[in-house]
Short mmCIF file of C-alpha atoms and ligand atoms in Angstrom, two decimals:
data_model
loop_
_atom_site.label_atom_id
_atom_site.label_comp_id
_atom_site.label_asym_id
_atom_site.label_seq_id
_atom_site.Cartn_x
_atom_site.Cartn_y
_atom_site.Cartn_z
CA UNK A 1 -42.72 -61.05 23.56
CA UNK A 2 -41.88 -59.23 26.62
CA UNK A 3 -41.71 -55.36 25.62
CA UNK A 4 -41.37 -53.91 28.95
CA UNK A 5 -39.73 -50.74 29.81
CA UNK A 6 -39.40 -50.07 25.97
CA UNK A 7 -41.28 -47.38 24.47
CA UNK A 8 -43.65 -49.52 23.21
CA UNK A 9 -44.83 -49.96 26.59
CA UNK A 10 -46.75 -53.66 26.21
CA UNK A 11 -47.54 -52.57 22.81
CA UNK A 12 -47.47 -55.80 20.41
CA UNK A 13 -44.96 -56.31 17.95
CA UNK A 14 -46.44 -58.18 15.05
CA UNK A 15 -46.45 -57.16 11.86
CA UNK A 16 -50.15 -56.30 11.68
CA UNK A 17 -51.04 -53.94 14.59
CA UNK A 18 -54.22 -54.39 13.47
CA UNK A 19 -57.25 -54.37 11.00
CA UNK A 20 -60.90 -53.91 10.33
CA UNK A 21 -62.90 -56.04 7.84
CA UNK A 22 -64.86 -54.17 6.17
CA UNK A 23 -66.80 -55.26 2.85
CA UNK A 24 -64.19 -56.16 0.20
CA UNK A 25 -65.88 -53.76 -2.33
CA UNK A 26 -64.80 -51.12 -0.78
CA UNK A 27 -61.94 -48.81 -0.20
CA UNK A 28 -59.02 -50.40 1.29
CA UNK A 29 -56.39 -48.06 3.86
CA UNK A 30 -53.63 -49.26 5.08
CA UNK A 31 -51.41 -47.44 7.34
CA UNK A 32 -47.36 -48.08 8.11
CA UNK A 33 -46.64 -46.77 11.60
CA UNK A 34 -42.61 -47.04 12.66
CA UNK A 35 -41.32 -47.07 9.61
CA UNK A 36 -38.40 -45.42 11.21
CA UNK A 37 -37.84 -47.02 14.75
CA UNK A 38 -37.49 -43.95 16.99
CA UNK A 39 -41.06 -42.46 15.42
CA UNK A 40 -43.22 -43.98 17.98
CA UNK A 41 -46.38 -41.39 17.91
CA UNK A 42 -47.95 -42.72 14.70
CA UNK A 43 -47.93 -46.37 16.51
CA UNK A 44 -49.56 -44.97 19.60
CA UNK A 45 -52.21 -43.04 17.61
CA UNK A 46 -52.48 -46.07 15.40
CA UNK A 47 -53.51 -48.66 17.79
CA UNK A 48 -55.83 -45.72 19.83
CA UNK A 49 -58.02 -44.84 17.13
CA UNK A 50 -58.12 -49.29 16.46
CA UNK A 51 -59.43 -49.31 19.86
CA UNK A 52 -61.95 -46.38 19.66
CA UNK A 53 -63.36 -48.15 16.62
CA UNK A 54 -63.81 -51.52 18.21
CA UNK A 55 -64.68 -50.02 21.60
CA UNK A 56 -67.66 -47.50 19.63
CA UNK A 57 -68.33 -50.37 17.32
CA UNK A 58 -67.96 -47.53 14.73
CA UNK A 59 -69.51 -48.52 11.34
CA UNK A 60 -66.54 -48.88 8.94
CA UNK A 61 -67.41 -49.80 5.21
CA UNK A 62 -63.87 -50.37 4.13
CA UNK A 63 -60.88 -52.08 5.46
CA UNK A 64 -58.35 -51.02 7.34
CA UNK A 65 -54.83 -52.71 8.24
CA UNK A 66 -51.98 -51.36 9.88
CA UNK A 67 -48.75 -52.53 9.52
CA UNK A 68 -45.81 -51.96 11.50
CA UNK A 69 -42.08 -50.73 10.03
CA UNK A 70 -39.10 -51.56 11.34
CA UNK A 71 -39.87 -53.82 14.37
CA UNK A 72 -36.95 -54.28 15.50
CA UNK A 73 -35.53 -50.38 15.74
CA UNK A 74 -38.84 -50.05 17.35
CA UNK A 75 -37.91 -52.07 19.99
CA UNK A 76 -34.83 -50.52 20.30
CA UNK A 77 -35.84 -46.81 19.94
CA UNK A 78 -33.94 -46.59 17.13
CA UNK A 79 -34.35 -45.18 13.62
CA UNK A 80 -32.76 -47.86 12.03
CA UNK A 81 -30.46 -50.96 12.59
CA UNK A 82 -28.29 -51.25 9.47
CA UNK A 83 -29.71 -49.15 6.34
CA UNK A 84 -32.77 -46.81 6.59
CA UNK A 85 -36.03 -49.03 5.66
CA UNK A 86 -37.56 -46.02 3.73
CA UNK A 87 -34.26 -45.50 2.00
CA UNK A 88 -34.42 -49.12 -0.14
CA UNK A 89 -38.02 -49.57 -2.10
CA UNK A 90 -36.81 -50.08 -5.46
CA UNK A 91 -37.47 -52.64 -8.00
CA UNK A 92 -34.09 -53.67 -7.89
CA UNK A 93 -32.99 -54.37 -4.56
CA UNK A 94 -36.87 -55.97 -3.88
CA UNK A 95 -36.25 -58.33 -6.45
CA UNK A 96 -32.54 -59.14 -5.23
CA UNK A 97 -33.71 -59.40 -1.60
CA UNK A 98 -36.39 -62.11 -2.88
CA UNK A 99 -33.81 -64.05 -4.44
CA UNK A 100 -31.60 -63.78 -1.32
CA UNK A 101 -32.86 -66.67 1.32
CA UNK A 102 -30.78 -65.11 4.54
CA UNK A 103 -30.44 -61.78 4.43
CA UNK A 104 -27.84 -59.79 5.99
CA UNK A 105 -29.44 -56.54 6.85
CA UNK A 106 -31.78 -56.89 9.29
CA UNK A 107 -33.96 -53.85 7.28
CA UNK A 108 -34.13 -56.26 4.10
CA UNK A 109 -36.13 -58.74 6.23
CA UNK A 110 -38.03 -56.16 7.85
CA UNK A 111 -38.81 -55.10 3.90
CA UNK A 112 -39.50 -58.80 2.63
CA UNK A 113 -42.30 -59.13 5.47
CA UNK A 114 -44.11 -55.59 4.70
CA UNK A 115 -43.69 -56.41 0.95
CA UNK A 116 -45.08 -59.63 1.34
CA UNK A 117 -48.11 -58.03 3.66
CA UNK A 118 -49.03 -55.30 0.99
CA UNK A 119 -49.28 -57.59 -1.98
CA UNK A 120 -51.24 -60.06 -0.01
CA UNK A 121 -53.64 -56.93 0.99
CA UNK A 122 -53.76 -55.82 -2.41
CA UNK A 123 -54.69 -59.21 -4.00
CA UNK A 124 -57.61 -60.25 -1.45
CA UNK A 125 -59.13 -56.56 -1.10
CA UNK A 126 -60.75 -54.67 -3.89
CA UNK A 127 -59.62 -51.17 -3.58
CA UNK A 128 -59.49 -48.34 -4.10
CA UNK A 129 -56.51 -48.20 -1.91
CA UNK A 130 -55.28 -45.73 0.06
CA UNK A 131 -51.93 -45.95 1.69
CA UNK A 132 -50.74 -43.56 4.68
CA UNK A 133 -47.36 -43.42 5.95
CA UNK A 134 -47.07 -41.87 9.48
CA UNK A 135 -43.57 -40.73 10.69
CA UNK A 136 -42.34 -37.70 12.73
CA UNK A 137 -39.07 -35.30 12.71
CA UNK A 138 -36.55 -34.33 14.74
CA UNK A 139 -37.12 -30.81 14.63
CA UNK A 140 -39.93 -28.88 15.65
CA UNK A 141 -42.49 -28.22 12.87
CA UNK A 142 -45.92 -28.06 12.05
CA UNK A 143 -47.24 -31.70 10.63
CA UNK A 144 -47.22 -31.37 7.11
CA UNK A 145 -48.00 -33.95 3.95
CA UNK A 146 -45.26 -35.13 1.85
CA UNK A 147 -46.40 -36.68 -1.84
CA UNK A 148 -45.14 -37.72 -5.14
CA UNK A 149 -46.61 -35.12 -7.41
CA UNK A 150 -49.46 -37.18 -8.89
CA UNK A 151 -53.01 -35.70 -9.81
CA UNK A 152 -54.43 -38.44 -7.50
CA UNK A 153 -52.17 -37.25 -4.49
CA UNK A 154 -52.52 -33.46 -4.99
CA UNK A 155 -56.42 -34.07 -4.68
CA UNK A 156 -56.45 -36.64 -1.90
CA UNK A 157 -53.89 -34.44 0.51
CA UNK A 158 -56.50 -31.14 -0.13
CA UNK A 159 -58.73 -32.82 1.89
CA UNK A 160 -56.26 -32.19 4.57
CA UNK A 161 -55.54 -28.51 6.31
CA UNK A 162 -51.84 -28.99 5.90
CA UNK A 163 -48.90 -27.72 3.86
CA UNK A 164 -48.06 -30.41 1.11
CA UNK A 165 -44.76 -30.66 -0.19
CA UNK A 166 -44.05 -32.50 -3.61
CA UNK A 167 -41.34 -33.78 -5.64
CA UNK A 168 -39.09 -35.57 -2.53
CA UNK A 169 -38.98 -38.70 -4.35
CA UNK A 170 -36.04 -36.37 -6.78
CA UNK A 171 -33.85 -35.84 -3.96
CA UNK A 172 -34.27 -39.69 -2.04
CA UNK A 173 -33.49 -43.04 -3.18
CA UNK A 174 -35.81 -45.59 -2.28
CA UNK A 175 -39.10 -44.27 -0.11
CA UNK A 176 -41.44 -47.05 0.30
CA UNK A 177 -44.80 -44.39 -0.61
CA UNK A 178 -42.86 -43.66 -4.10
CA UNK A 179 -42.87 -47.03 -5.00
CA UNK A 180 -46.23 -47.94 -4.15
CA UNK A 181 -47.34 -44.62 -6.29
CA UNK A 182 -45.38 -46.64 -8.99
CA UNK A 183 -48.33 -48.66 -9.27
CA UNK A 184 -51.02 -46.38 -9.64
CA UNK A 185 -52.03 -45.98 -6.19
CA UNK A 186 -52.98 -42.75 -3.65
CA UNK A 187 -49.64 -42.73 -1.22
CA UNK A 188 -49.41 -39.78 1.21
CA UNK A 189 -46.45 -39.63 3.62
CA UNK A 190 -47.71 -37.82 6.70
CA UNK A 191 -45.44 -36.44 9.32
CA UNK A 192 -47.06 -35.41 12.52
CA UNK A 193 -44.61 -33.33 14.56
CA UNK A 194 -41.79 -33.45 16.26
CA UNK A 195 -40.48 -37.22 17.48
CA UNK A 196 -40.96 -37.10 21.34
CA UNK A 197 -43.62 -33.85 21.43
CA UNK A 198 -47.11 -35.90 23.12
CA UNK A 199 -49.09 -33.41 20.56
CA UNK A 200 -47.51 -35.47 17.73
CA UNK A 201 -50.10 -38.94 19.05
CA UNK A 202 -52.73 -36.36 18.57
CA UNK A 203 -52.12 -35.17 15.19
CA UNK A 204 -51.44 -38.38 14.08
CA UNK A 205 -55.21 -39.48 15.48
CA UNK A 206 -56.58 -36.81 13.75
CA UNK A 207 -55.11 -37.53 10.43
CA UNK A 208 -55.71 -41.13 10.59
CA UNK A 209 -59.94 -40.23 10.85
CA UNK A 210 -59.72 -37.79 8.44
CA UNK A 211 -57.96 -40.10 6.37
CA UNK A 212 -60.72 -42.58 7.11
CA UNK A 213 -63.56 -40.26 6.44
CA UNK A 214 -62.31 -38.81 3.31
CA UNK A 215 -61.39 -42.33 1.43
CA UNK A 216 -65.08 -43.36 2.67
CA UNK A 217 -64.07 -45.96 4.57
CA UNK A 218 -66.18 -44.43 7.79
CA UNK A 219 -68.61 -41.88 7.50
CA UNK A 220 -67.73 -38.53 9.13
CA UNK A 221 -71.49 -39.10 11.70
CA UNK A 222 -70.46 -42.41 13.15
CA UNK A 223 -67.38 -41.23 14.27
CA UNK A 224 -68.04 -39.68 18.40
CA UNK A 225 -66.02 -36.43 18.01
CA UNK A 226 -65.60 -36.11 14.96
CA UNK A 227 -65.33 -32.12 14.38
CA UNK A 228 -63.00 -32.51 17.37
CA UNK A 229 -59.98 -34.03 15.24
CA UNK A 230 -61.10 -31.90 12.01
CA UNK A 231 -60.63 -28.82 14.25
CA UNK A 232 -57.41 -30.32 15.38
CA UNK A 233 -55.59 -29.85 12.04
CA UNK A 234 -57.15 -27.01 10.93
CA UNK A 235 -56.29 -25.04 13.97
CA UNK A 236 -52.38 -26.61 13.52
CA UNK A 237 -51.47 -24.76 10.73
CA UNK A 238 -52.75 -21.58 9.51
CA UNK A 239 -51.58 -22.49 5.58
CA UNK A 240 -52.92 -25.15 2.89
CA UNK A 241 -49.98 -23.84 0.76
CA UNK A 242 -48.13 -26.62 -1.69
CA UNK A 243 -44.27 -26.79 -1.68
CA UNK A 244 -41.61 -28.44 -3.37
CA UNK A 245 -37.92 -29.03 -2.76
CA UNK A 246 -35.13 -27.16 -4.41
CA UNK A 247 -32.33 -28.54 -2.67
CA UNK A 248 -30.98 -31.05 -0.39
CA UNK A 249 -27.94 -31.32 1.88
CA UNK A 250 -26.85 -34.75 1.65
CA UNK A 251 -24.60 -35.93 4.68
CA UNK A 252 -20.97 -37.13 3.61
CA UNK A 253 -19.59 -41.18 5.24
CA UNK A 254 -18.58 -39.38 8.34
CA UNK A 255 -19.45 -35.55 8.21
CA UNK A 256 -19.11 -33.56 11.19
CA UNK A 257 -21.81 -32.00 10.44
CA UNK A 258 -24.17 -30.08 13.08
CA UNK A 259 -27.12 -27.89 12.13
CA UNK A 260 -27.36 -24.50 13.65
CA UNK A 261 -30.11 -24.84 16.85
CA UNK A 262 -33.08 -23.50 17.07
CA UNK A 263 -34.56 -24.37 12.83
CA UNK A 264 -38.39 -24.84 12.45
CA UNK A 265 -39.66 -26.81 9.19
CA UNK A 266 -40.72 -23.74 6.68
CA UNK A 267 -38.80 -21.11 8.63
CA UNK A 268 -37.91 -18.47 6.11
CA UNK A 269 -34.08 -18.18 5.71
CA UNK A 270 -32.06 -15.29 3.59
CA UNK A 271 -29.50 -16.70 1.15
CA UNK A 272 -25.88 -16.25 2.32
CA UNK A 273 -27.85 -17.16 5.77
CA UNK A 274 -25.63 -19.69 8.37
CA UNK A 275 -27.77 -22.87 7.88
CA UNK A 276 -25.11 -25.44 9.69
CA UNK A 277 -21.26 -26.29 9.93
CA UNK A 278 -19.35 -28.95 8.39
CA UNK A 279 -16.31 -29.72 10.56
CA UNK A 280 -16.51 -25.89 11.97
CA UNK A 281 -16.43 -24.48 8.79
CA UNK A 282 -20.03 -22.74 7.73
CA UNK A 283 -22.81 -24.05 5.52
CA UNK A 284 -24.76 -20.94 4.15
CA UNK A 285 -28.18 -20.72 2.11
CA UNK A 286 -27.68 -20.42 -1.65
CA UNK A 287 -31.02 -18.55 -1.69
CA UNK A 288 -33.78 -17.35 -0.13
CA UNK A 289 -36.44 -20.39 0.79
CA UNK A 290 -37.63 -21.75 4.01
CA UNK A 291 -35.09 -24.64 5.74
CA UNK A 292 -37.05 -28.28 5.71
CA UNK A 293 -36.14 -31.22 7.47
CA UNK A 294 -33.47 -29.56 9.38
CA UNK A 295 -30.87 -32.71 11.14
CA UNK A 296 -31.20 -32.66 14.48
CA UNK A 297 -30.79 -36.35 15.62
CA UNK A 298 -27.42 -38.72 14.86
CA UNK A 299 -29.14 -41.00 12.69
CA UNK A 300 -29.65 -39.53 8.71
CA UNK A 301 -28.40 -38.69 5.55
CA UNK A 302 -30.05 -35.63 4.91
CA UNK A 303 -28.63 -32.30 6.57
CA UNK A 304 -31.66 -29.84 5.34
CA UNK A 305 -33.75 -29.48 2.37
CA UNK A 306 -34.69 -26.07 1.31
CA UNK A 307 -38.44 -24.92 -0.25
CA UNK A 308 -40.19 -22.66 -2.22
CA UNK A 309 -43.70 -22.12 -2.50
CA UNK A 310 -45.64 -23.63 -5.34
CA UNK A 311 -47.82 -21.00 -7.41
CA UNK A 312 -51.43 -21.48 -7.49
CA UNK A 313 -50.61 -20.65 -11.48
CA UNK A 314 -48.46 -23.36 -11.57
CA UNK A 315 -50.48 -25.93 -9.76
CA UNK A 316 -53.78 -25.09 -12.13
CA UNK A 317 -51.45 -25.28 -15.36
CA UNK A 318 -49.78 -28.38 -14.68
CA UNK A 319 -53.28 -30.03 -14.04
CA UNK A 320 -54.55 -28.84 -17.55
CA UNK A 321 -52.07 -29.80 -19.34
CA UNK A 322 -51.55 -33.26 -18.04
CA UNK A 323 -55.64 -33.68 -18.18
CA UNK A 324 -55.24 -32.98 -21.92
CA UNK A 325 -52.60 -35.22 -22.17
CA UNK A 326 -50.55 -32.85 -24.31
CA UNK A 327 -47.04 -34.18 -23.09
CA UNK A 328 -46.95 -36.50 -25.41
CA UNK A 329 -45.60 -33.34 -27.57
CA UNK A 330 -42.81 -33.61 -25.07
CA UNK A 331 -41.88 -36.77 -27.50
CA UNK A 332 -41.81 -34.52 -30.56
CA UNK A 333 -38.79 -32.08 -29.23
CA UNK A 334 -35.67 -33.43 -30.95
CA UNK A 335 -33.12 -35.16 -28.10
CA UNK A 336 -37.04 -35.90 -26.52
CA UNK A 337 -37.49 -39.46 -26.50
CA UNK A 338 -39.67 -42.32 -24.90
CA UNK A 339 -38.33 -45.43 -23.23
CA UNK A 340 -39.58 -48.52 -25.43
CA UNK A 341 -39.11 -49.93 -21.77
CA UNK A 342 -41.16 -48.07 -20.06
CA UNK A 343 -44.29 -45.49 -20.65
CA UNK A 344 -43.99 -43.06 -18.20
CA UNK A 345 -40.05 -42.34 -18.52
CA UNK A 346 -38.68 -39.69 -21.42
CA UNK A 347 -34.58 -40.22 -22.10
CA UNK A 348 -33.64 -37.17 -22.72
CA UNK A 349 -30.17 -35.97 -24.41
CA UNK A 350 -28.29 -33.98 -21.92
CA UNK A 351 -27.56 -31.10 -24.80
CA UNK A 352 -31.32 -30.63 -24.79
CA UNK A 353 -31.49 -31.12 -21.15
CA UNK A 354 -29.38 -27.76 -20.72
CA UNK A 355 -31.89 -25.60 -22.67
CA UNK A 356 -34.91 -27.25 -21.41
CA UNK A 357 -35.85 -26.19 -17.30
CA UNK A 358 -36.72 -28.99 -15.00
CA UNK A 359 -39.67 -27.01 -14.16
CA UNK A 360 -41.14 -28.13 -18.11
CA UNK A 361 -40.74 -31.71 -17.04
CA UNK A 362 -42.27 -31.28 -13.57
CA UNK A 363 -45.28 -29.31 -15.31
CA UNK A 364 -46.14 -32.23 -17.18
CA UNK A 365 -45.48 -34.56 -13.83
CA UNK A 366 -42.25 -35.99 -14.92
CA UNK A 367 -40.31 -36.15 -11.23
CA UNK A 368 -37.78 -38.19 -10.74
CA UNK A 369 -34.72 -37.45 -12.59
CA UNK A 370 -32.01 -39.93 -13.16
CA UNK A 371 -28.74 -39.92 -15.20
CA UNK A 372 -28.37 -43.09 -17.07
CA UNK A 373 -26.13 -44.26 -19.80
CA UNK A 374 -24.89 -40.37 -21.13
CA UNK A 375 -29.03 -39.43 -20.71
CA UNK A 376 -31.53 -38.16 -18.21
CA UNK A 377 -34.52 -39.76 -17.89
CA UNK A 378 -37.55 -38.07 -16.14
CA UNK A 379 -40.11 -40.58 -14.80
CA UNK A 380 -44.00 -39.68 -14.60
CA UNK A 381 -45.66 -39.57 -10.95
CA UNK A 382 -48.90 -40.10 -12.81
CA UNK A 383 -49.95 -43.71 -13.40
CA UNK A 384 -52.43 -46.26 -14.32
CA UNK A 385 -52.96 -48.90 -11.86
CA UNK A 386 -50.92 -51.87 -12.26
CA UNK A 387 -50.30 -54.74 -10.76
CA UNK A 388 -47.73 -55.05 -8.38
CA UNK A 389 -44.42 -56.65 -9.14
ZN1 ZN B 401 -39.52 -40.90 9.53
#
């Protein structure tokens, strides 16, 4: 395959950048770089710190593979050729596109190969398993961690000197780390900067060995330079604070839409504050947060999100009570009921849904919020590992 002239400058373009055999008792990591075409540094990064293992002949106890996304935008430079690949992990459409033998989008057979990869991973390799997704954003920002709000995540990304921001999974449809969390499993979302800054390769490396370190796949003295990448991050950001999303600017078929310039991920803003402008007329704040994810490239469907700071209150009471287990008194509330479907989601009646806060549900790690047949049903991040579907 002749790659020349493309950004991925003689890089190769199969599925599996690469891997490292470890023993298959041990912890498994596997990394997605490109999951979004035009996010090139987590590639680059990817297939250096491959090379400084092999080239060092580092020790490595576990295994490492990592896959690429969405080959094809990659080759292009593009985030995407028909539908955003992190935009369709569901159980539906996965089990539709495997009963489909030509597909039409070109993501769904980007999505059948990676599928096809993980499972095959997951059923030859012991765990635990530890999967990292690497992108990077159009605006400037400091690299952050993105998570579903599991007890596993939270303490796997506080290894990490980096804000973490939960509950994303609420505001998208389809991300392929919330599905793989689906199934039990540690899923953090990294994103390393800003899409064509050259520091973005580097805090991409550093996350990757950190990442390797702290799942004990490599042990922190057989890496050459190690306190190198660990000062890295924690001289990138001066904060380990947790955030979540209150709101989210979804992108209409064919808005004009153009975000104010000049917007750095967890820049404070003031409510009423001039955030962008739909067709020339203004989009303000509707409170005071920090702007996340501001749209500053043509490919998207999300304009902003807007934060708020978690509590460290909040963060130490949600862990009790979900180590005690005491939502299951969630299920005692009248309108409070449990799918005979499915464990971790609670139908709720929308009467009781207007006297109960979200915040309850998220306190007891029920997310993702869906409206379903005249009822909401909250889903729980937290999981028991399953078997894949
Ligand atoms: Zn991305």
């Amino acid at each position: 395959m002749n790659n020349s002239g493309s950004v991925l400058n003689g890089i190769n373009t199969t599925r599996v950048l690469g891997n490292i055999d470890g023993s298959k008792n041990s912890p498994t990591v596997v990394i997605f770089a490109g999951i979004h075409g035009n996010e090139i540094a987590g590639v680059k990064a990817s297939k250096i710190v491959l090379h400084k293992i092999k080239e060092n002949n580092i020790s490595f106890k576990g295994n490492l593979f990592v896959l690429l996304g969405n080959i094809k935008a990659l080759k292009n430079n593009i985030r995407f050729e028909d539908v955003d690949l992190n935009r369709i992990w569901n159980k539906e459409n996965i089990t539709a596109n495997f009963n489909i033998d030509r597909v039409n989008f070109s993501e769904l057979s980007e999505q059948k190969e990676i599928y096809a990869k993980i499972k095959s991973i997951m059923q030859n390799n012991n765990g635990p398993f530890y999967f990292i997704d690497l992108h990077t954003t159009s605006a400037h920002s400091v690299p952050f961690i993105t998570i579903s709000d599991s007890l596993n995540n939270r303490r796997f990304s506080r290894k990490f000197p980096l804000p973490v921001v939960l509950g994303i999974e609420e505001y998208l449809d389809g991300p392929l780390l919330t599905f793989i969390n689906e199934f039990g499993h540690i899923a953090l979302g990294f994103e390393g900067g800003q899409h064509h800054d050259e520091g973005s390769i580097a805090n991409c490396e550093a996350f990757i060995w950190k990442a390797l370190v702290h799942s004990k796949c490599v042990s922190k003295k057989n890496i050459p330079d190690y306190k190198k990448y660990k000062n890295h991050l924690a001289n990138l950001c001066c904060k380990y604070d947790f955030f979540e999303i209150i709101y989210r600017y979804a992108l209409e078929d064919g808005e004009d839409f153009i975000m104010n310039p000049g917007f750095k991920n967890f820049e404070h803003v003031k409510k009423h504050q001039l955030l962008a402008k739909n067709g020339g007329l203004p989009i303000i704040a509707n409170k005071d947060s920090r702007i996340f994810m501001p749209l500053y490239q043509e490919q998207g469907e999300d304009g902003y999100f807007l934060l708020s700071k978690i509590s460290k209150f909040w963060l130490n009471s949600s862990i009790v009570v979900r180590r005690l287990k005491i939502n299951h008194f969630l299920r005692l509330i009248p309108g409070v009921n449990k799918d005979p479907d499915n464990n971790y989601t609670l139908i709720v009646d929308p009467k009781i849904a207007k006297y109960m806060a979200k915040e309850i549900f998220h306190l007891f790690g029920y997310r993702k919020q869906i409206f379903k047949d005249d009822k909401y049903h909250f889903i729980k991040r937290d999981r028991n590992k399953t078997e894949m579907i």
